[in-house]
Amino acid sequence: GGPCAVIAPVQAFLLKRLFTSEKSTWRDCPEEEQKNLLCHTLCDILEMACSDNSESYCLATWIRGKTTEETASISESPAESSRREEQPCKMYFCDKDHCFLINLQMRIFFPELKDAVWDQHSAWTNRFGVLLFLYSVILTKGIENIKNEIEDASEPLIDPVYGHGSQSLINLLLTGHAVSNVWDGDRECSGMKLLGIHKQATVGFLTLMESLRYCKVGSYLKSPKFPIWILGSETHLTVFFAKDMALVAPEAPSEQARRVFQTYDPEDNGFIPDTLLEDVMKALDLVSDPEYVNLMKTKLDPEGLGIILLGPFLQEFFPEQDSRVSESFTVYHYNGLKQSNYNEKVMYVEGTAVVMGFEEPMLQTDDTPVKRCLQTKWPYIELLWTTDRSPSLN
C-alpha cells in the first residue's frame, strides 16, 4: 500500500503518453517501446514538478560498490561539468530484512533531462527505482518549495507507521504541487489560508473518502484533461481510465458556476450568505449592478433567510437546456497488487460503464467500493465488468 503513491501516478501518466501516441493497439507494446514510454513518463512528471523556469532537474542515482570518494571523483569533460553538478551523499534504504548503505548521487541536469533519464533506465526498473524516482521528484521540486506548499511542514510525505503516501505526495506527482487539499483554489478558514488545486489536472483523482463525506474533490481533479483517474481507498491507489475523450469535454457553464459558487462555500453547506451573491455574480461575469443583485436576492431568497442556495442559483442563471441521456463507454481498471488480481496476475480489468440521468429507472448492478468511488463524479453510474468479480480498490 505504500509504493502505490508513486507507482499509480506513473502508471496513469504512462497511459496518457500511450494514448496520445499513434499506436493502433495500446495493449501491444514491444519491449523497447515500453522503455521509451516509461522514460517519457518519468520526464513528464519531473518537468511538471520543476518549480521555476530554470529547467534544472535533479536525478537521484546510485552506483553499487563504489565508495563515496570514488563516486565524487568520477572524471568528466569540461562540457559535462558545465551542464550538471554531482553531489554525493550516503543514504540508508531498508527492507524487512536488511538495511543497505548506498552511495547516492544527486545530479543536477539542465536541458539534457531526457538523455539522463534514458541513461538511468536500469536504475528505475531495479530494486530501488521507486525510491530513486521519488527523491528525484522531491529534489527537482525543491524541499523548501514543498514545505511552502504543504499545509503542515512537519507532516511527512510518507506515513512513518504504515508507509502510505500522503495527499501532498499524491498531489505533487499528479499536479507538480505538494498542496494538502483536493478542492479547487485556495480557501480561508479561521484566518488560515488553505491551499488547493489551481488548474485543471492532466490526470484526475477520485477518492472513496468523499463517498464517506470526509472530503470533497474539486472539479480540477474530477474533470482532468484526459479520461484517466487515480482512485483512492483508505490504504491504496489504483487507476481507472477510458479512451473516450468526450468524458473530459470542456467545462460546461453550469459546472463552472458550481465550482465558483463552492469557492465561496468552503464548508460545502450548499448555500452562501446573500452578502456574497454580488461577488459570485461578478466572478461569473454576470450582470452585477446593485439594483439587479438586490432583485436576485429577493427572488432567490423569498423567505428572507439571508442565504442563497446552490440549486436555485444554478436553475436561475444556468438552466439545463438538454435533458440528460444515458451514455455508455468502455472502461479499464488497474490494480498493481498481485493479491488483488484474479489468479494473482496483474492485468487491466475491462468493463462497461453506463451513466444514467436521475429521472431514469435505476439499473442496480452492485455496490462495490469502486462504484461508490466513481459515484462521486457520476452519481448514477452502473458498471458491468467482463470478469466474474469486480476489481478491488485495495
Short mmCIF file of C-alpha atoms in Angstrom, two decimals:
data_model
loop_
_atom_site.label_atom_id
_atom_site.label_comp_id
_atom_site.label_asym_id
_atom_site.label_seq_id
_atom_site.Cartn_x
_atom_site.Cartn_y
_atom_site.Cartn_z
CA GLY A 1 0.00 0.00 0.00
CA GLY A 2 2.95 2.39 0.18
CA PRO A 3 4.75 2.46 -3.19
CA CYS A 4 1.41 2.89 -4.99
CA ALA A 5 1.64 6.63 -4.22
CA VAL A 6 4.43 6.69 -6.82
CA ILE A 7 3.53 3.71 -9.00
CA ALA A 8 -0.14 4.64 -9.64
CA PRO A 9 0.60 8.21 -10.87
CA VAL A 10 3.42 6.87 -13.07
CA GLN A 11 1.02 4.26 -14.48
CA ALA A 12 -1.60 6.94 -15.14
CA PHE A 13 0.81 9.28 -16.93
CA LEU A 14 2.20 6.33 -18.89
CA LEU A 15 -1.33 5.61 -20.15
CA LYS A 16 -1.75 9.27 -21.08
CA ARG A 17 1.50 9.16 -23.02
CA LEU A 18 0.46 5.88 -24.70
CA PHE A 19 -2.98 7.15 -25.72
CA THR A 20 -1.55 10.30 -27.31
CA SER A 21 0.81 8.25 -29.49
CA GLU A 22 -0.12 6.98 -32.95
CA LYS A 23 -0.44 3.34 -31.86
CA SER A 24 -3.42 1.46 -33.22
CA THR A 25 -3.46 -1.08 -30.38
CA TRP A 26 -2.30 0.09 -26.97
CA ARG A 27 -2.11 -3.41 -25.50
CA ASP A 28 0.63 -4.48 -27.95
CA CYS A 29 3.81 -2.77 -26.77
CA PRO A 30 7.29 -4.15 -27.66
CA GLU A 31 9.99 -4.05 -25.00
CA GLU A 32 11.91 -1.12 -26.50
CA GLU A 33 8.70 0.90 -26.72
CA GLN A 34 7.92 0.06 -23.10
CA LYS A 35 11.30 1.51 -22.16
CA ASN A 36 10.64 4.67 -24.17
CA LEU A 37 7.17 5.07 -22.65
CA LEU A 38 8.47 4.74 -19.10
CA CYS A 39 11.30 7.23 -19.64
CA HIS A 40 8.99 9.73 -21.39
CA THR A 41 6.54 9.37 -18.50
CA LEU A 42 9.18 10.00 -15.83
CA CYS A 43 10.31 13.08 -17.77
CA ASP A 44 6.72 14.38 -17.93
CA ILE A 45 6.35 14.14 -14.14
CA LEU A 46 9.76 15.69 -13.45
CA GLU A 47 9.04 18.58 -15.84
CA MET A 48 5.73 19.17 -14.08
CA ALA A 49 7.47 19.24 -10.69
CA CYS A 50 10.09 21.77 -11.80
CA SER A 51 9.09 24.88 -9.86
CA ASP A 52 10.78 27.61 -11.85
CA ASN A 53 11.79 28.43 -15.40
CA SER A 54 15.41 27.36 -14.94
CA GLU A 55 14.73 23.90 -16.42
CA SER A 56 17.11 22.36 -13.93
CA TYR A 57 16.22 18.85 -12.85
CA CYS A 58 17.71 16.66 -10.17
CA LEU A 59 18.11 12.90 -10.62
CA ALA A 60 18.92 10.67 -7.67
CA THR A 61 21.02 7.75 -8.86
CA TRP A 62 23.35 5.28 -7.17
CA ILE A 63 26.39 3.27 -8.13
CA ARG A 64 26.69 -0.11 -6.45
CA GLY A 65 30.04 -0.98 -4.88
CA LYS A 66 31.73 2.42 -5.11
CA THR A 67 32.78 4.46 -2.11
CA THR A 68 31.61 8.00 -1.70
CA GLU A 69 35.10 9.27 -2.53
CA GLU A 70 35.20 7.27 -5.77
CA THR A 71 31.73 8.46 -6.69
CA ALA A 72 32.72 12.06 -6.12
CA SER A 73 35.83 11.79 -8.25
CA ILE A 74 34.20 10.49 -11.46
CA SER A 75 36.04 12.25 -14.28
CA GLU A 76 34.06 14.47 -16.59
CA SER A 77 34.85 16.62 -19.56
CA PRO A 78 34.54 20.42 -19.09
CA ALA A 79 31.35 20.34 -21.18
CA GLU A 80 29.80 17.74 -18.90
CA SER A 81 30.83 19.65 -15.80
CA SER A 82 29.17 22.79 -17.10
CA ARG A 83 25.81 21.13 -17.52
CA ARG A 84 25.42 19.32 -14.22
CA GLU A 85 26.55 19.13 -10.63
CA GLU A 86 27.13 15.89 -8.74
CA GLN A 87 26.50 15.91 -5.02
CA PRO A 88 27.36 12.55 -3.47
CA CYS A 89 25.97 11.53 -0.12
CA LYS A 90 25.28 8.38 1.86
CA MET A 91 21.74 7.17 2.49
CA TYR A 92 20.16 4.08 4.01
CA PHE A 93 17.47 2.05 2.26
CA CYS A 94 15.83 -0.62 4.39
CA ASP A 95 13.55 -3.54 3.76
CA LYS A 96 12.13 -6.03 6.23
CA ASP A 97 15.40 -7.99 6.43
CA HIS A 98 18.30 -5.65 5.79
CA CYS A 99 19.45 -2.06 5.65
CA PHE A 100 21.66 -1.06 2.73
CA LEU A 101 24.11 1.82 2.76
CA ILE A 102 24.08 3.32 -0.70
CA ASN A 103 26.25 5.96 -2.29
CA LEU A 104 23.63 8.29 -3.71
CA GLN A 105 24.38 10.82 -6.40
CA MET A 106 22.24 13.89 -6.88
CA ARG A 107 22.88 15.05 -10.41
CA ILE A 108 21.52 18.41 -11.42
CA PHE A 109 20.78 18.48 -15.14
CA PHE A 110 19.76 21.34 -17.32
CA PRO A 111 18.16 20.82 -20.75
CA GLU A 112 19.53 17.26 -21.15
CA LEU A 113 16.93 15.66 -18.87
CA LYS A 114 15.63 13.11 -21.38
CA ASP A 115 19.08 11.70 -22.16
CA ALA A 116 19.85 11.41 -18.45
CA VAL A 117 16.56 9.61 -17.69
CA TRP A 118 17.20 7.17 -20.57
CA ASP A 119 20.73 6.50 -19.27
CA GLN A 120 19.28 5.54 -15.88
CA HIS A 121 16.58 3.18 -17.21
CA SER A 122 18.09 0.15 -15.49
CA ALA A 123 18.04 2.00 -12.16
CA TRP A 124 14.33 2.92 -12.46
CA THR A 125 13.39 -0.72 -13.06
CA ASN A 126 15.70 -2.07 -10.36
CA ARG A 127 15.24 -2.69 -6.66
CA PHE A 128 15.25 0.95 -5.51
CA GLY A 129 13.74 2.50 -8.64
CA VAL A 130 10.59 3.79 -6.92
CA LEU A 131 12.56 5.49 -4.15
CA LEU A 132 15.13 6.95 -6.53
CA PHE A 133 12.40 8.45 -8.68
CA LEU A 134 10.61 9.77 -5.58
CA TYR A 135 13.82 11.50 -4.45
CA SER A 136 14.31 12.86 -7.96
CA VAL A 137 10.85 14.46 -7.94
CA ILE A 138 11.32 15.92 -4.44
CA LEU A 139 14.78 17.32 -5.23
CA THR A 140 13.63 18.70 -8.58
CA LYS A 141 10.69 20.41 -6.89
CA GLY A 142 12.91 21.68 -4.07
CA ILE A 143 12.45 20.81 -0.41
CA GLU A 144 11.76 24.42 0.58
CA ASN A 145 9.13 24.74 -2.16
CA ILE A 146 7.41 21.61 -0.83
CA LYS A 147 7.47 22.98 2.74
CA ASN A 148 5.86 26.20 1.48
CA GLU A 149 3.03 24.32 -0.23
CA ILE A 150 2.30 21.61 2.31
CA GLU A 151 -0.26 22.59 4.94
CA ASP A 152 1.78 21.40 7.91
CA ALA A 153 5.54 21.50 7.27
CA SER A 154 6.05 18.86 9.97
CA GLU A 155 3.75 16.39 8.18
CA PRO A 156 5.78 13.62 6.50
CA LEU A 157 5.19 12.79 2.85
CA ILE A 158 5.28 9.09 3.82
CA ASP A 159 3.40 7.82 6.87
CA PRO A 160 6.02 6.62 9.39
CA VAL A 161 3.84 3.74 10.64
CA TYR A 162 2.12 2.26 7.58
CA GLY A 163 4.22 3.70 4.76
CA HIS A 164 1.30 5.25 2.86
CA GLY A 165 1.92 8.30 0.69
CA SER A 166 0.24 11.46 1.97
CA GLN A 167 -2.22 13.50 -0.08
CA SER A 168 0.54 16.11 -0.50
CA LEU A 169 2.77 13.49 -2.13
CA ILE A 170 -0.05 12.29 -4.39
CA ASN A 171 -0.82 15.88 -5.43
CA LEU A 172 2.87 16.55 -6.08
CA LEU A 173 3.07 13.64 -8.51
CA LEU A 174 -0.28 14.42 -10.17
CA THR A 175 -0.04 18.22 -10.43
CA GLY A 176 3.52 19.25 -9.55
CA HIS A 177 2.28 20.97 -6.38
CA ALA A 178 2.53 19.43 -2.91
CA VAL A 179 -0.65 21.01 -1.54
CA SER A 180 -2.52 19.04 1.10
CA ASN A 181 -6.07 19.56 -0.17
CA VAL A 182 -8.09 18.39 -3.18
CA TRP A 183 -10.55 21.26 -3.61
CA ASP A 184 -10.34 23.96 -6.30
CA GLY A 185 -8.35 27.08 -5.45
CA ASP A 186 -7.38 28.39 -2.03
CA ARG A 187 -9.73 28.81 0.93
CA GLU A 188 -9.70 30.91 4.07
CA CYS A 189 -10.60 29.13 7.30
CA SER A 190 -10.31 30.79 10.71
CA GLY A 191 -7.71 33.18 9.35
CA MET A 192 -5.63 30.42 7.77
CA LYS A 193 -5.03 30.17 4.04
CA LEU A 194 -5.55 26.57 2.89
CA LEU A 195 -4.00 25.80 -0.50
CA GLY A 196 -5.85 23.74 -3.08
CA ILE A 197 -5.57 22.81 -6.77
CA HIS A 198 -5.17 25.82 -9.07
CA LYS A 199 -5.79 24.47 -12.56
CA GLN A 200 -7.20 21.52 -14.46
CA ALA A 201 -5.06 18.46 -13.84
CA THR A 202 -3.71 16.29 -16.65
CA VAL A 203 -4.73 13.13 -14.77
CA GLY A 204 -7.62 13.13 -12.28
CA PHE A 205 -8.20 11.93 -8.75
CA LEU A 206 -11.29 10.45 -7.08
CA THR A 207 -11.45 9.04 -3.58
CA LEU A 208 -13.67 6.72 -1.61
CA MET A 209 -13.25 9.16 1.28
CA GLU A 210 -15.60 11.58 -0.49
CA SER A 211 -18.38 8.98 -0.54
CA LEU A 212 -17.86 8.75 3.24
CA ARG A 213 -18.06 12.58 3.41
CA TYR A 214 -14.54 13.06 4.75
CA CYS A 215 -13.61 15.42 1.89
CA LYS A 216 -14.82 16.83 -1.42
CA VAL A 217 -12.67 16.67 -4.54
CA GLY A 218 -12.86 19.76 -6.74
CA SER A 219 -13.59 19.82 -10.46
CA TYR A 220 -9.93 20.41 -11.42
CA LEU A 221 -9.16 16.87 -10.26
CA LYS A 222 -12.56 15.34 -11.03
CA SER A 223 -12.56 16.62 -14.61
CA PRO A 224 -8.97 16.29 -15.87
CA LYS A 225 -7.62 16.81 -19.37
CA PHE A 226 -7.51 13.06 -20.05
CA PRO A 227 -10.08 10.39 -19.02
CA ILE A 228 -7.67 8.83 -16.52
CA TRP A 229 -8.23 8.92 -12.77
CA ILE A 230 -6.32 7.76 -9.71
CA LEU A 231 -8.81 6.08 -7.36
CA GLY A 232 -8.02 6.33 -3.66
CA SER A 233 -9.25 3.95 -0.96
CA GLU A 234 -8.34 4.07 2.73
CA THR A 235 -4.99 2.35 2.09
CA HIS A 236 -4.31 2.03 -1.65
CA LEU A 237 -4.28 3.79 -5.03
CA THR A 238 -5.43 2.24 -8.30
CA VAL A 239 -6.03 3.59 -11.82
CA PHE A 240 -9.36 3.87 -13.68
CA PHE A 241 -9.41 5.02 -17.29
CA ALA A 242 -11.25 5.13 -20.60
CA LYS A 243 -10.28 6.16 -24.10
CA ASP A 244 -13.41 8.24 -24.75
CA MET A 245 -12.24 11.88 -24.75
CA ALA A 246 -15.89 13.00 -24.61
CA LEU A 247 -15.71 12.19 -20.90
CA VAL A 248 -13.38 15.15 -20.41
CA ALA A 249 -15.09 17.67 -22.67
CA PRO A 250 -14.57 21.35 -21.78
CA GLU A 251 -16.25 22.52 -18.60
CA ALA A 252 -19.90 23.44 -19.13
CA PRO A 253 -21.04 26.90 -17.94
CA SER A 254 -23.15 25.29 -15.20
CA GLU A 255 -20.13 23.28 -13.99
CA GLN A 256 -18.03 26.44 -13.88
CA ALA A 257 -20.79 28.18 -11.94
CA ARG A 258 -20.97 25.32 -9.43
CA ARG A 259 -17.19 25.44 -8.95
CA VAL A 260 -17.14 29.22 -8.43
CA PHE A 261 -20.12 29.10 -6.06
CA GLN A 262 -18.39 26.42 -3.97
CA THR A 263 -15.26 28.55 -3.57
CA TYR A 264 -17.49 30.95 -1.59
CA ASP A 265 -18.92 27.99 0.34
CA PRO A 266 -15.74 26.46 1.84
CA GLU A 267 -17.63 24.27 4.29
CA ASP A 268 -19.73 22.76 1.49
CA ASN A 269 -23.04 23.75 3.08
CA GLY A 270 -24.81 24.12 -0.26
CA PHE A 271 -25.51 27.81 0.34
CA ILE A 272 -23.76 31.16 0.77
CA PRO A 273 -24.73 34.31 2.72
CA ASP A 274 -26.71 36.64 0.49
CA THR A 275 -24.00 39.28 1.04
CA LEU A 276 -21.69 37.20 -1.17
CA LEU A 277 -24.11 36.93 -4.11
CA GLU A 278 -22.66 40.02 -5.80
CA ASP A 279 -19.11 38.60 -5.58
CA VAL A 280 -20.22 35.29 -7.10
CA MET A 281 -22.06 37.04 -9.94
CA LYS A 282 -19.00 39.21 -10.67
CA ALA A 283 -16.74 36.15 -10.70
CA LEU A 284 -19.03 34.57 -13.30
CA ASP A 285 -19.25 37.75 -15.42
CA LEU A 286 -22.99 38.04 -14.78
CA VAL A 287 -24.75 41.39 -14.58
CA SER A 288 -23.88 42.61 -11.09
CA ASP A 289 -25.08 46.17 -10.65
CA PRO A 290 -26.56 46.70 -7.15
CA GLU A 291 -30.21 47.01 -8.21
CA TYR A 292 -30.13 43.74 -10.16
CA VAL A 293 -28.28 41.94 -7.37
CA ASN A 294 -30.92 43.07 -4.86
CA LEU A 295 -33.66 41.87 -7.22
CA MET A 296 -31.97 38.45 -7.43
CA LYS A 297 -31.62 38.29 -3.65
CA THR A 298 -35.36 38.75 -3.29
CA LYS A 299 -36.10 36.14 -5.96
CA LEU A 300 -33.60 33.53 -4.70
CA ASP A 301 -34.36 34.12 -1.01
CA PRO A 302 -38.10 34.84 -0.92
CA GLU A 303 -38.35 33.98 2.78
CA GLY A 304 -35.63 36.45 3.73
CA LEU A 305 -33.38 33.89 5.45
CA GLY A 306 -30.24 35.70 4.34
CA ILE A 307 -28.88 32.74 2.34
CA ILE A 308 -28.67 31.78 -1.33
CA LEU A 309 -28.99 28.05 -2.10
CA LEU A 310 -26.81 26.50 -4.81
CA GLY A 311 -29.70 24.69 -6.56
CA PRO A 312 -31.95 27.72 -7.17
CA PHE A 313 -28.91 29.81 -8.13
CA LEU A 314 -27.91 27.35 -10.86
CA GLN A 315 -31.51 26.98 -12.04
CA GLU A 316 -31.89 30.75 -12.34
CA PHE A 317 -28.70 31.55 -14.21
CA PHE A 318 -27.73 28.23 -15.82
CA PRO A 319 -30.89 26.22 -16.52
CA GLU A 320 -30.34 22.82 -18.10
CA GLN A 321 -31.10 23.11 -21.80
CA ASP A 322 -30.79 19.44 -22.70
CA SER A 323 -32.20 16.54 -20.73
CA ARG A 324 -29.55 14.08 -19.64
CA VAL A 325 -29.32 10.97 -21.73
CA SER A 326 -27.76 7.63 -20.97
CA GLU A 327 -24.23 7.14 -22.22
CA SER A 328 -22.14 4.02 -22.31
CA PHE A 329 -18.37 3.69 -22.62
CA THR A 330 -15.65 1.07 -22.17
CA VAL A 331 -13.57 1.42 -19.02
CA TYR A 332 -10.50 -0.25 -17.55
CA HIS A 333 -9.16 -0.65 -14.03
CA TYR A 334 -5.58 -1.28 -12.95
CA ASN A 335 -4.51 -2.52 -9.51
CA GLY A 336 -0.79 -3.09 -9.13
CA LEU A 337 -1.06 -5.51 -6.18
CA LYS A 338 -0.83 -9.14 -7.27
CA GLN A 339 -3.03 -10.42 -4.45
CA SER A 340 -5.83 -8.06 -5.53
CA ASN A 341 -6.00 -9.53 -9.05
CA TYR A 342 -7.62 -12.70 -10.33
CA ASN A 343 -5.15 -15.61 -10.12
CA GLU A 344 -2.67 -13.05 -8.71
CA LYS A 345 -1.89 -11.79 -12.21
CA VAL A 346 -1.73 -8.00 -12.55
CA MET A 347 -3.84 -7.03 -15.54
CA TYR A 348 -6.25 -4.41 -16.84
CA VAL A 349 -9.82 -5.35 -15.98
CA GLU A 350 -12.23 -4.28 -18.73
CA GLY A 351 -15.81 -3.24 -18.20
CA THR A 352 -18.68 -1.12 -19.50
CA ALA A 353 -19.90 1.96 -17.67
CA VAL A 354 -23.42 3.30 -18.12
CA VAL A 355 -24.16 6.82 -16.86
CA MET A 356 -27.88 7.45 -16.49
CA GLY A 357 -29.93 10.53 -15.75
CA PHE A 358 -31.58 10.90 -12.37
CA GLU A 359 -35.05 10.60 -13.94
CA GLU A 360 -34.32 7.15 -15.40
CA PRO A 361 -35.08 3.91 -13.57
CA MET A 362 -32.03 2.63 -11.78
CA LEU A 363 -30.29 -0.49 -13.05
CA GLN A 364 -28.66 -1.60 -9.81
CA THR A 365 -25.62 -3.72 -10.67
CA ASP A 366 -23.57 -3.78 -7.48
CA ASP A 367 -22.47 -1.71 -4.52
CA THR A 368 -18.70 -2.09 -4.54
CA PRO A 369 -16.06 0.39 -3.32
CA VAL A 370 -15.04 1.04 -6.94
CA LYS A 371 -18.59 2.05 -7.82
CA ARG A 372 -19.02 4.20 -4.70
CA CYS A 373 -15.78 5.98 -5.55
CA LEU A 374 -16.87 6.65 -9.14
CA GLN A 375 -20.28 7.88 -7.97
CA THR A 376 -18.55 10.95 -6.52
CA LYS A 377 -18.16 12.05 -10.17
CA TRP A 378 -21.05 10.20 -11.87
CA PRO A 379 -23.81 9.79 -9.22
CA TYR A 380 -25.86 7.46 -11.46
CA ILE A 381 -23.11 5.25 -12.88
CA GLU A 382 -23.51 1.50 -13.27
CA LEU A 383 -20.67 -0.89 -14.07
CA LEU A 384 -20.62 -4.23 -15.85
CA TRP A 385 -17.23 -5.97 -15.72
CA THR A 386 -16.07 -8.71 -18.09
CA THR A 387 -14.65 -10.69 -15.14
CA ASP A 388 -16.62 -12.74 -12.62
CA ARG A 389 -15.83 -10.32 -9.81
CA SER A 390 -15.49 -6.55 -9.63
CA PRO A 391 -11.95 -5.18 -9.41
CA SER A 392 -10.68 -4.25 -5.96
CA LEU A 393 -9.76 -0.79 -4.72
CA ASN A 394 -7.46 -2.37 -2.14
#
